[in-house]
CSV table of C-alpha atoms and ligand atoms in Angstrom, one decimal:
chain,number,residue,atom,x,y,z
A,1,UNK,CA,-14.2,23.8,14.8
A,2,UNK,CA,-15.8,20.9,12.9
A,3,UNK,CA,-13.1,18.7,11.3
A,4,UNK,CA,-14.3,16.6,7.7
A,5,UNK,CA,-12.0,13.1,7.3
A,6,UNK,CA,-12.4,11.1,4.0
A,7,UNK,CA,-10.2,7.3,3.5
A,8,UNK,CA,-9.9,7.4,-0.6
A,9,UNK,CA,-8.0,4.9,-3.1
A,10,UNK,CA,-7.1,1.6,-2.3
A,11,UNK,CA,-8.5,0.5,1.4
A,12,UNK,CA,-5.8,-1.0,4.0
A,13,UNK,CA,-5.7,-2.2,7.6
A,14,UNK,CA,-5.4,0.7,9.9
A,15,UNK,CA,-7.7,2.9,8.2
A,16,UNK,CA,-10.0,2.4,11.4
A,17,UNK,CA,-7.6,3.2,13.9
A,18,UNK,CA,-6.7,6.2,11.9
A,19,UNK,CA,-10.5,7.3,12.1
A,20,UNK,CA,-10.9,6.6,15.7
A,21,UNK,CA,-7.6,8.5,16.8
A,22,UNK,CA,-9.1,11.7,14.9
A,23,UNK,CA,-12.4,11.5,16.2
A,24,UNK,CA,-10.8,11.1,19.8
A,25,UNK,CA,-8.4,13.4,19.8
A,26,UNK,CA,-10.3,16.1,18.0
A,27,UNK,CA,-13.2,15.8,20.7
A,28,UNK,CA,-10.5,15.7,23.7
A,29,UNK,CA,-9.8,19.5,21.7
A,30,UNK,CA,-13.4,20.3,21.6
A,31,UNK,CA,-14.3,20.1,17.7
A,32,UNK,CA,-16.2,18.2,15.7
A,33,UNK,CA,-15.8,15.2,13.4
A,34,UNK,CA,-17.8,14.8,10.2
A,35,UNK,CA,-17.1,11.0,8.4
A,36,UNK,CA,-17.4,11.7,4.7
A,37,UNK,CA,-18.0,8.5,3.0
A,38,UNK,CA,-16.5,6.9,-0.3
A,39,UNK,CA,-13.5,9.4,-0.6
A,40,UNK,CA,-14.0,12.2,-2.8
A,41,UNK,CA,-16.7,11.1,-3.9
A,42,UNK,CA,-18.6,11.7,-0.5
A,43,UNK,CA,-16.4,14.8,0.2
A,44,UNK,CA,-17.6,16.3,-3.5
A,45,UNK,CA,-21.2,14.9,-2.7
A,46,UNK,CA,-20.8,16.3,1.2
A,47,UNK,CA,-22.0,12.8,2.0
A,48,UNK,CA,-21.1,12.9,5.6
A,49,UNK,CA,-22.0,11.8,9.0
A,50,UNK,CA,-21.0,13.3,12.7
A,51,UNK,CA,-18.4,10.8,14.5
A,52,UNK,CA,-18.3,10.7,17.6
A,53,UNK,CA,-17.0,8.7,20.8
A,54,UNK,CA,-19.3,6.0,20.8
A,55,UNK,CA,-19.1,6.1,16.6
A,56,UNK,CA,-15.3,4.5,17.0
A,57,UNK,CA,-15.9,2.2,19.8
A,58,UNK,CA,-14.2,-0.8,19.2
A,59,UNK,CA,-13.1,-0.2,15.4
A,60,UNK,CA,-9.3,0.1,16.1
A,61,UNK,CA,-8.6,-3.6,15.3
A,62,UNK,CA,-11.2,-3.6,12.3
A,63,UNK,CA,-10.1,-3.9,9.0
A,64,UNK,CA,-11.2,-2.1,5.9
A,65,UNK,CA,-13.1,1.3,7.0
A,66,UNK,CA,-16.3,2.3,8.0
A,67,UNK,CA,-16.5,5.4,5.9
A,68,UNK,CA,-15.7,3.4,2.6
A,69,UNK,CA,-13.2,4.5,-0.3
A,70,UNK,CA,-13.5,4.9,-4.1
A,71,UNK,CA,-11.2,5.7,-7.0
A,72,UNK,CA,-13.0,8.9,-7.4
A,73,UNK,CA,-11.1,12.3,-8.4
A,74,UNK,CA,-12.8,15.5,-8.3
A,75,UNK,CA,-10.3,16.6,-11.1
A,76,UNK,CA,-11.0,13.5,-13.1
A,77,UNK,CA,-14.5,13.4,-12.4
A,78,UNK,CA,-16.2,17.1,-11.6
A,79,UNK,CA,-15.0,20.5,-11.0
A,80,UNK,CA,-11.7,20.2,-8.7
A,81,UNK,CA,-11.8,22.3,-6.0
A,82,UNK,CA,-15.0,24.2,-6.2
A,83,UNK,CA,-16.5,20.7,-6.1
A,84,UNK,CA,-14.7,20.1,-2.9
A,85,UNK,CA,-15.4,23.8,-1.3
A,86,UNK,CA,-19.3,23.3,-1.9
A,87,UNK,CA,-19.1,19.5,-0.3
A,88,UNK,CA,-17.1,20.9,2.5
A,89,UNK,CA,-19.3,23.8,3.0
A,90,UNK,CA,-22.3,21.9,2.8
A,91,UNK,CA,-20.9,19.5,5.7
A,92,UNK,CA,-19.7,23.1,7.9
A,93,UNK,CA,-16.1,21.7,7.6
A,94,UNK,CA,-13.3,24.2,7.6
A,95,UNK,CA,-10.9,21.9,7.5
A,96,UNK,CA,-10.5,18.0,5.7
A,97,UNK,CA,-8.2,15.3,6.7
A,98,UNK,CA,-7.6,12.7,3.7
A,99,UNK,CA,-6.0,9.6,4.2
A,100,UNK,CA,-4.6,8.1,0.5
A,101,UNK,CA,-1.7,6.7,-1.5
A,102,UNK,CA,0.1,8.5,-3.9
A,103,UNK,CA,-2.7,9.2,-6.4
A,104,UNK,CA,-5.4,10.7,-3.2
A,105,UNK,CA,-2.4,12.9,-2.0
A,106,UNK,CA,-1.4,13.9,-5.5
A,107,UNK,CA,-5.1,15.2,-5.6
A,108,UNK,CA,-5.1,16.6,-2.0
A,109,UNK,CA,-1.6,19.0,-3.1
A,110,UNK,CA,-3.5,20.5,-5.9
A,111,UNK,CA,-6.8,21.2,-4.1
A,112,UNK,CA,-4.3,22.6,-1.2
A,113,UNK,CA,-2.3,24.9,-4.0
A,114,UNK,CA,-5.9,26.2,-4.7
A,115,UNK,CA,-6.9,26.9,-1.6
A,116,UNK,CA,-8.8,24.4,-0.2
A,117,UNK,CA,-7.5,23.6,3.9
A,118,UNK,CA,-6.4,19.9,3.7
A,119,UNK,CA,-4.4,17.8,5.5
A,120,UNK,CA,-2.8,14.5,3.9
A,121,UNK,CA,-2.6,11.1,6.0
A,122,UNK,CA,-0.3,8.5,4.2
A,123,UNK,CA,-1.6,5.3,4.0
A,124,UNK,CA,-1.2,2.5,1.2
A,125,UNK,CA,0.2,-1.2,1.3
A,126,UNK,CA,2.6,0.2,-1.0
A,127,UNK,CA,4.5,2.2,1.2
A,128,UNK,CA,5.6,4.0,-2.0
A,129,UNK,CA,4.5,7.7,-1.0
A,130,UNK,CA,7.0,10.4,-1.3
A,131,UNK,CA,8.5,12.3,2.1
A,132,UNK,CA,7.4,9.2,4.6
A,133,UNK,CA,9.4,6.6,6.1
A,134,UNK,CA,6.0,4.7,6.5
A,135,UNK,CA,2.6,4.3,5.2
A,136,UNK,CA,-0.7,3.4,7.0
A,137,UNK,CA,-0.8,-0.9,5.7
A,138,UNK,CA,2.3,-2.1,4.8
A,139,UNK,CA,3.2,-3.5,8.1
A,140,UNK,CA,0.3,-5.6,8.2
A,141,UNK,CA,0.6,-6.6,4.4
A,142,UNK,CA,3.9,-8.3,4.8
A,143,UNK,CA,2.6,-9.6,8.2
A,144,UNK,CA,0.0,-11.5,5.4
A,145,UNK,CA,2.6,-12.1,3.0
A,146,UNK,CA,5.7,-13.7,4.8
A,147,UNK,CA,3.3,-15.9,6.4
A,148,UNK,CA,2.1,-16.9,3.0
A,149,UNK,CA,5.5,-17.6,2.0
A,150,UNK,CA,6.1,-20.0,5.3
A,151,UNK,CA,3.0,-22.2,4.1
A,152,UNK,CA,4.2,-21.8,0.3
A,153,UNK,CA,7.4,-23.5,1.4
A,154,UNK,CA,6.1,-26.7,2.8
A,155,UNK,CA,4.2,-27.7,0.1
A,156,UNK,CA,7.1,-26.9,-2.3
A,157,UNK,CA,9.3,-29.0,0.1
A,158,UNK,CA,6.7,-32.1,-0.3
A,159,UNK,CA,6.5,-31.4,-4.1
A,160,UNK,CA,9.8,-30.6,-5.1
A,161,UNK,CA,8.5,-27.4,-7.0
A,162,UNK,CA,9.4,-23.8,-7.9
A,163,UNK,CA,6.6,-21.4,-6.6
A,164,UNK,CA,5.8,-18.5,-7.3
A,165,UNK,CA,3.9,-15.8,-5.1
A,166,UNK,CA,2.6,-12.5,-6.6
A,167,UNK,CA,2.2,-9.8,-4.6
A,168,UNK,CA,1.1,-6.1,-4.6
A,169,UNK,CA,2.7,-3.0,-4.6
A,170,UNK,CA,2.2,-1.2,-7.8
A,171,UNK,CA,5.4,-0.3,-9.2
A,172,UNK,CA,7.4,-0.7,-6.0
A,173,UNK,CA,8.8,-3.7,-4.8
A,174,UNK,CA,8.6,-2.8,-1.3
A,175,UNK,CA,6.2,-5.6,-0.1
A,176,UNK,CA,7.9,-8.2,-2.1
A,177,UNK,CA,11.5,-7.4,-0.6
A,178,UNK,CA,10.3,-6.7,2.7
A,179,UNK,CA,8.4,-10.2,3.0
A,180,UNK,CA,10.5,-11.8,0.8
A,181,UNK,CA,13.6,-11.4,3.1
A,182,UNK,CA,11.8,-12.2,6.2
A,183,UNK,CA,9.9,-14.8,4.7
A,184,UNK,CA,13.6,-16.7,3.4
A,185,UNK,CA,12.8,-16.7,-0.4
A,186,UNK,CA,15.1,-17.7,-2.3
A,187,UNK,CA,14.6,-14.9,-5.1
A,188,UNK,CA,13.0,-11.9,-5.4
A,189,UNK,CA,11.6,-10.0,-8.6
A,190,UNK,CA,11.3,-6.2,-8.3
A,191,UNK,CA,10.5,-3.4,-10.4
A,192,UNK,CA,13.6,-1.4,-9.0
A,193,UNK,CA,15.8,-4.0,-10.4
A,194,UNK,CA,16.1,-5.7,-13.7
A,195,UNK,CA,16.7,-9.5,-13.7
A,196,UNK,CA,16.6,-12.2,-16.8
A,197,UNK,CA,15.1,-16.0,-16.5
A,198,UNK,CA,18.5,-17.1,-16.3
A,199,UNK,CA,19.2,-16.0,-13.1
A,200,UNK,CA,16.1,-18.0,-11.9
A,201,UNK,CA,17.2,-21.0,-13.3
A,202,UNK,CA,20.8,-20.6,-12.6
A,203,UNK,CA,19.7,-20.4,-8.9
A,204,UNK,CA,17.0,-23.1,-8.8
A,205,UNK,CA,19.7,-25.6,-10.6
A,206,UNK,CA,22.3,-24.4,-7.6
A,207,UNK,CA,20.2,-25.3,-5.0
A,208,UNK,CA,19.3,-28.6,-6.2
A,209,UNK,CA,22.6,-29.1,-6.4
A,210,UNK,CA,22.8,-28.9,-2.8
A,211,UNK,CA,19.9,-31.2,-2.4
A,212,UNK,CA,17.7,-28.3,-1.6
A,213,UNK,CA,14.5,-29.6,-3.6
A,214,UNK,CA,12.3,-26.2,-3.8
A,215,UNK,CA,12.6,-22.9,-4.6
A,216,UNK,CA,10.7,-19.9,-3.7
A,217,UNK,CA,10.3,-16.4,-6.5
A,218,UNK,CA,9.0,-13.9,-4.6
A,219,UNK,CA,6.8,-11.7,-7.4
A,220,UNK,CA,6.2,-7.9,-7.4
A,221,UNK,CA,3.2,-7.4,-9.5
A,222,UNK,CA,5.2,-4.1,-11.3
A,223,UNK,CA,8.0,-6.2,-12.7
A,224,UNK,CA,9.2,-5.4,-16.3
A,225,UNK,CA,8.9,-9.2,-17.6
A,226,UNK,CA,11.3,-10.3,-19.7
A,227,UNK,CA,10.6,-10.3,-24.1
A,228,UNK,CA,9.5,-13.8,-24.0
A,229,UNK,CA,6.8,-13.5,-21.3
A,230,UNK,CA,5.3,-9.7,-22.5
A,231,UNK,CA,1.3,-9.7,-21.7
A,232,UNK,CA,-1.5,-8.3,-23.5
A,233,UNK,CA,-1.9,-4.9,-23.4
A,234,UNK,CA,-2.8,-2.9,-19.7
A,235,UNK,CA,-5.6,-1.6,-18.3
A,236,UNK,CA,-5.7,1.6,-16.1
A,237,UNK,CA,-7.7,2.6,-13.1
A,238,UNK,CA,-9.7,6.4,-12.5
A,239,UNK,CA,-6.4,8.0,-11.5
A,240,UNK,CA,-4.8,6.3,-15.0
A,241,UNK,CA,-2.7,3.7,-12.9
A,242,UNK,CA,-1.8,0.8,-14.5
A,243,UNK,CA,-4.2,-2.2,-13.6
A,244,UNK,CA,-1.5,-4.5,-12.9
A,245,UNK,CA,-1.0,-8.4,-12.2
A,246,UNK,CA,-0.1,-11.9,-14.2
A,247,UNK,CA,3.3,-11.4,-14.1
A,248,UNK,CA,3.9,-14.6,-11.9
A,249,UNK,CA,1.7,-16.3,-14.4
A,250,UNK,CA,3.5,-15.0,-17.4
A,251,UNK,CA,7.0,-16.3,-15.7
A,252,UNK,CA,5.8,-20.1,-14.9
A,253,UNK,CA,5.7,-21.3,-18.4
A,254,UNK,CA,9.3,-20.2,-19.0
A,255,UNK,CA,11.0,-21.3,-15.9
A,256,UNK,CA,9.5,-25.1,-16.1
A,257,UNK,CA,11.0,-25.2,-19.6
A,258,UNK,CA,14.2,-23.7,-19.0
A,259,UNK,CA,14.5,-25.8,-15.4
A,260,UNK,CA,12.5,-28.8,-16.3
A,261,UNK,CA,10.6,-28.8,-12.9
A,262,UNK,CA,7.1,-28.1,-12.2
A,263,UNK,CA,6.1,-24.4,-11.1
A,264,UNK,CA,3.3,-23.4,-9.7
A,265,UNK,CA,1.6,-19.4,-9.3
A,266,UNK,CA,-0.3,-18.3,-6.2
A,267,UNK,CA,-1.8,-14.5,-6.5
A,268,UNK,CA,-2.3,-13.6,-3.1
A,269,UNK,CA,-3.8,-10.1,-4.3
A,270,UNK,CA,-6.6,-8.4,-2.0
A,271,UNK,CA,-5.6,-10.8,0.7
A,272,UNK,CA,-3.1,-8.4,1.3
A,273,UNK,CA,-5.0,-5.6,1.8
A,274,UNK,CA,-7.9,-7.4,3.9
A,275,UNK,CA,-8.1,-8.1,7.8
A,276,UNK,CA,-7.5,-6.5,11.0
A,277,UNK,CA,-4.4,-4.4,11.5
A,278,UNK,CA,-1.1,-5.0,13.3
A,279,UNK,CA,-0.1,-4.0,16.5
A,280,UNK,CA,2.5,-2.0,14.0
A,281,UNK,CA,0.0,-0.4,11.5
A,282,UNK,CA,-2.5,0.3,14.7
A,283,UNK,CA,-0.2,2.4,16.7
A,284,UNK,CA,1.2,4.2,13.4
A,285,UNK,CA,-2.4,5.0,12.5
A,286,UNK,CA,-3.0,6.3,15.8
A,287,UNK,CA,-0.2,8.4,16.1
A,288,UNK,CA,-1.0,9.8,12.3
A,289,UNK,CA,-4.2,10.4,13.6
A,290,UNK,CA,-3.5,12.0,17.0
A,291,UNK,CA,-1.1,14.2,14.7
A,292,UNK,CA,-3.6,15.1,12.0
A,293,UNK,CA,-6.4,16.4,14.5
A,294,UNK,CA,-3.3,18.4,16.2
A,295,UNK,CA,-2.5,20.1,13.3
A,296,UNK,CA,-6.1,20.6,11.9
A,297,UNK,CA,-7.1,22.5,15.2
A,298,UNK,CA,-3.7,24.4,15.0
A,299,UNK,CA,-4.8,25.7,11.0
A,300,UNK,CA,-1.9,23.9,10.0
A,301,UNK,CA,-2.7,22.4,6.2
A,302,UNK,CA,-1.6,22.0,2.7
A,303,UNK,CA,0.5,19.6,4.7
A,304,UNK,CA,0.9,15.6,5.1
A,305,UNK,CA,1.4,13.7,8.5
A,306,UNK,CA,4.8,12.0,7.6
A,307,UNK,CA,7.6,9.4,9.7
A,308,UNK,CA,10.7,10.7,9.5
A,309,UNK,CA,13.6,9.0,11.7
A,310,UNK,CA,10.8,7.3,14.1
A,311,UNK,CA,9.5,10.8,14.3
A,312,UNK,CA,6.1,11.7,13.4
A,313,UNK,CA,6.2,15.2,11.4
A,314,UNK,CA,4.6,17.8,8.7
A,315,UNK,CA,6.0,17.5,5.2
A,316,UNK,CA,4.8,20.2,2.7
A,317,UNK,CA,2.1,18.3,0.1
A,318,UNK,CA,3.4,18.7,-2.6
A,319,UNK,CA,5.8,16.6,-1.5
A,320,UNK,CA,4.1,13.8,-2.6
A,321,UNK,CA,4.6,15.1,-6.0
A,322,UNK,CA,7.7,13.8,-5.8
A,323,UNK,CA,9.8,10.5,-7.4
A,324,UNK,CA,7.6,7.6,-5.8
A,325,UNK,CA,9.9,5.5,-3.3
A,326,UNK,CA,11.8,2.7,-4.8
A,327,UNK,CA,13.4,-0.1,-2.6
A,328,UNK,CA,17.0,1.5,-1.8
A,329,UNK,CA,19.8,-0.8,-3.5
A,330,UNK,CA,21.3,-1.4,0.3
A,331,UNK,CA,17.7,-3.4,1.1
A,332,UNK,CA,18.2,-5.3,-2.2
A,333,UNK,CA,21.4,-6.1,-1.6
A,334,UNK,CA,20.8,-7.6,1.6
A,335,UNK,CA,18.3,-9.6,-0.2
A,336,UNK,CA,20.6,-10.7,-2.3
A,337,UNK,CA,22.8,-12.6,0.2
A,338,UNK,CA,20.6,-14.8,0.8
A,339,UNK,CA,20.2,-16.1,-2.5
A,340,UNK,CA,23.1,-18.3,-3.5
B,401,LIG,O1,-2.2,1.0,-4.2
B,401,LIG,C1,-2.6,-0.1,-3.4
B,401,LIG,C2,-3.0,-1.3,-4.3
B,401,LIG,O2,-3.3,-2.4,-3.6
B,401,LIG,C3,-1.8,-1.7,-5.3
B,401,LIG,O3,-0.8,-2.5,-4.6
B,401,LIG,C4,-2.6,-2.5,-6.3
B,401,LIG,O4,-1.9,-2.6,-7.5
B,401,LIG,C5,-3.8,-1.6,-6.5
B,401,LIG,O5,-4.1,-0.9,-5.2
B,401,LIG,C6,-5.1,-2.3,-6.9
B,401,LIG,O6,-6.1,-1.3,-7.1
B,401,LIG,P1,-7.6,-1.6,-7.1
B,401,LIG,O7,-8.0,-1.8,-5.6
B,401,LIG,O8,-8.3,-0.4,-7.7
B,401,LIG,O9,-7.9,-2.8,-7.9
């Protein structure tokens, strides 16, 4: 059988390690592996190359991946399905693993309802995707991030500052509640849960008051801001996501006036999505992988490779059409104890 893989939407580390475990695993069952480049657009285009062995050596700890990714969407952009069926055809793949965020996987359900034999791979920094414990990036991203916050806090020591760090995550909060709690901050801004300015400053005034000089915001990108600090109008991307970001930027203003100290914004944006892997995101993307060639030689799609209580596992598609996954109030109250 020849197997077709495609990494679409936003890239993440671990993509790679996801590409090599198909490739191996497949060949170790005696198919195939065709590498369709740029997402949907190469799967569309049947813009492919063979994979092989020697094609993977040495890209598990690689960042980014070799096949590329766009924001392409056959239903946005062409015909749907028989836009995918003639790409697949023209590559001689019966079946097509995907790896993608919420948008890709929205996508892969409907092309699976209509037929065509896909097979979802979670992956996104976000770790926002419907039926999964875990996504294919976030480890590594709030490796990146807590490690920000640790270099953040020294120079907010030196400089007596409130800082703020922005981070990604669309309209989940996960990254920023995940890093923010192992990274010590000493407030966190989510879209899952509403806050005002006075909070902030009620906290930053408390812990001067205990001769505790700097504060640390930790910043999801998704937050509703408050009246005051509203933005200009938003921008959307090919799937008609928001283009997000400034809300750290909007915020600063506000809390120096109301606290009378200096605050300062760091974006850390793409950062977050850049590098090599984890040892946490590489074995999760090998053991999604390893499970997505399994169930593509079995003829097992319209499916997504999920975690579910440590266990890797098929979840029906359209699963992902579900609520995206908000941080659960238990995780945000933990966060919270840490704050006064
Ligand atoms: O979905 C992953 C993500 O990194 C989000 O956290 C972020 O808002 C978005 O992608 C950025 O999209 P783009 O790469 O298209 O700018």
């Amino acid at each position: 059988m020849r197997i077709a893989i495609a990494t679409a939407g936003g890239d993440c580390p671990g993509l790679n390690a996801l590409i090599r475990a198909v490739v191996r695993r497949s060949e170790s069952a005696g198919h195939d592996v065709v590498g369709l480049e740029r997402g949907w657009e190469g799967v569309v285009e049947g813009d492919g190359r063979g994979l092989d062995h020697d094609s993977v050596r040495g890209i598990l700890r690689l960042g980014g991946t070799i096949l590329g990714s766009s924001r392409y969407d056959p239903y946005v952009h062409g015909d749907g399905a028989r836009d995918v069926a003639s790409g697949l055809e023209k590559v001689g793949a019966e079946v097509l693993i995907v790896a993608g965020g919420d948008g890709t996987l929205g996508t892969a359900a409907r092309l699976a309802e209509e037929g065509i034999p896909v097979i979802g791979v979670p992956k996104t920094i976000d770790r926002d995707v419907p039926g999964t414990e875990a996504t294919i990036g976030f480890s590594t991203a709030v490796q990146i991030v807590t490690d920000t916050i640790d270099r953040l806090t020294t120079t907010a020591e030196s400089h007596h500052r409130v800082l703020l760090v922005e981070v990604m995550g669309r309209h989940s909060g996960w990254i920023a509640t995940a890093a923010g709690i192992a990274g010590g901050a000493d407030f966190i801004l989510v879209p899952e849960h509403p806050f005002t300015v006075g909070e902030i400053v009620d906290i930053i005034g408390e812990r001067r008051s205990r001769d505790r000089h700097h504060t640390i915001v930790v910043v999801a990108e998704g937050i509703e801001l408050p009246a005051e600090a509203q933005q200009a109008e938003k921008k959307t991307d090919a799937f008609g996501f928001d283009r997000l970001g400034g809300a750290a930027a909007a915020l600063a203003p506000i809390l120096e006036d109301q606290s009378g100290l200096e605050a300062r914004v760091t974006v850390l944006g793409y950062v977050q999505r850049g590098g090599s892997p984890n040892a946490e995101d590489r074995l999760l993307a090998t053991r999604f992988g390893v499970a997505a060639a399994d169930y593509a030689g079995a003829g097992r799609t319209g499916v997504m490779v999920a975690m579910r209580s440590q266990s890797v596992t098929a979840v029906p598609l359209d699963t992902v059409l579900g609520e995206a996954v908000g941080v659960p109030p238990e995780l945000m109250d933990i966060a919270a104890t840490f704050y006064t």
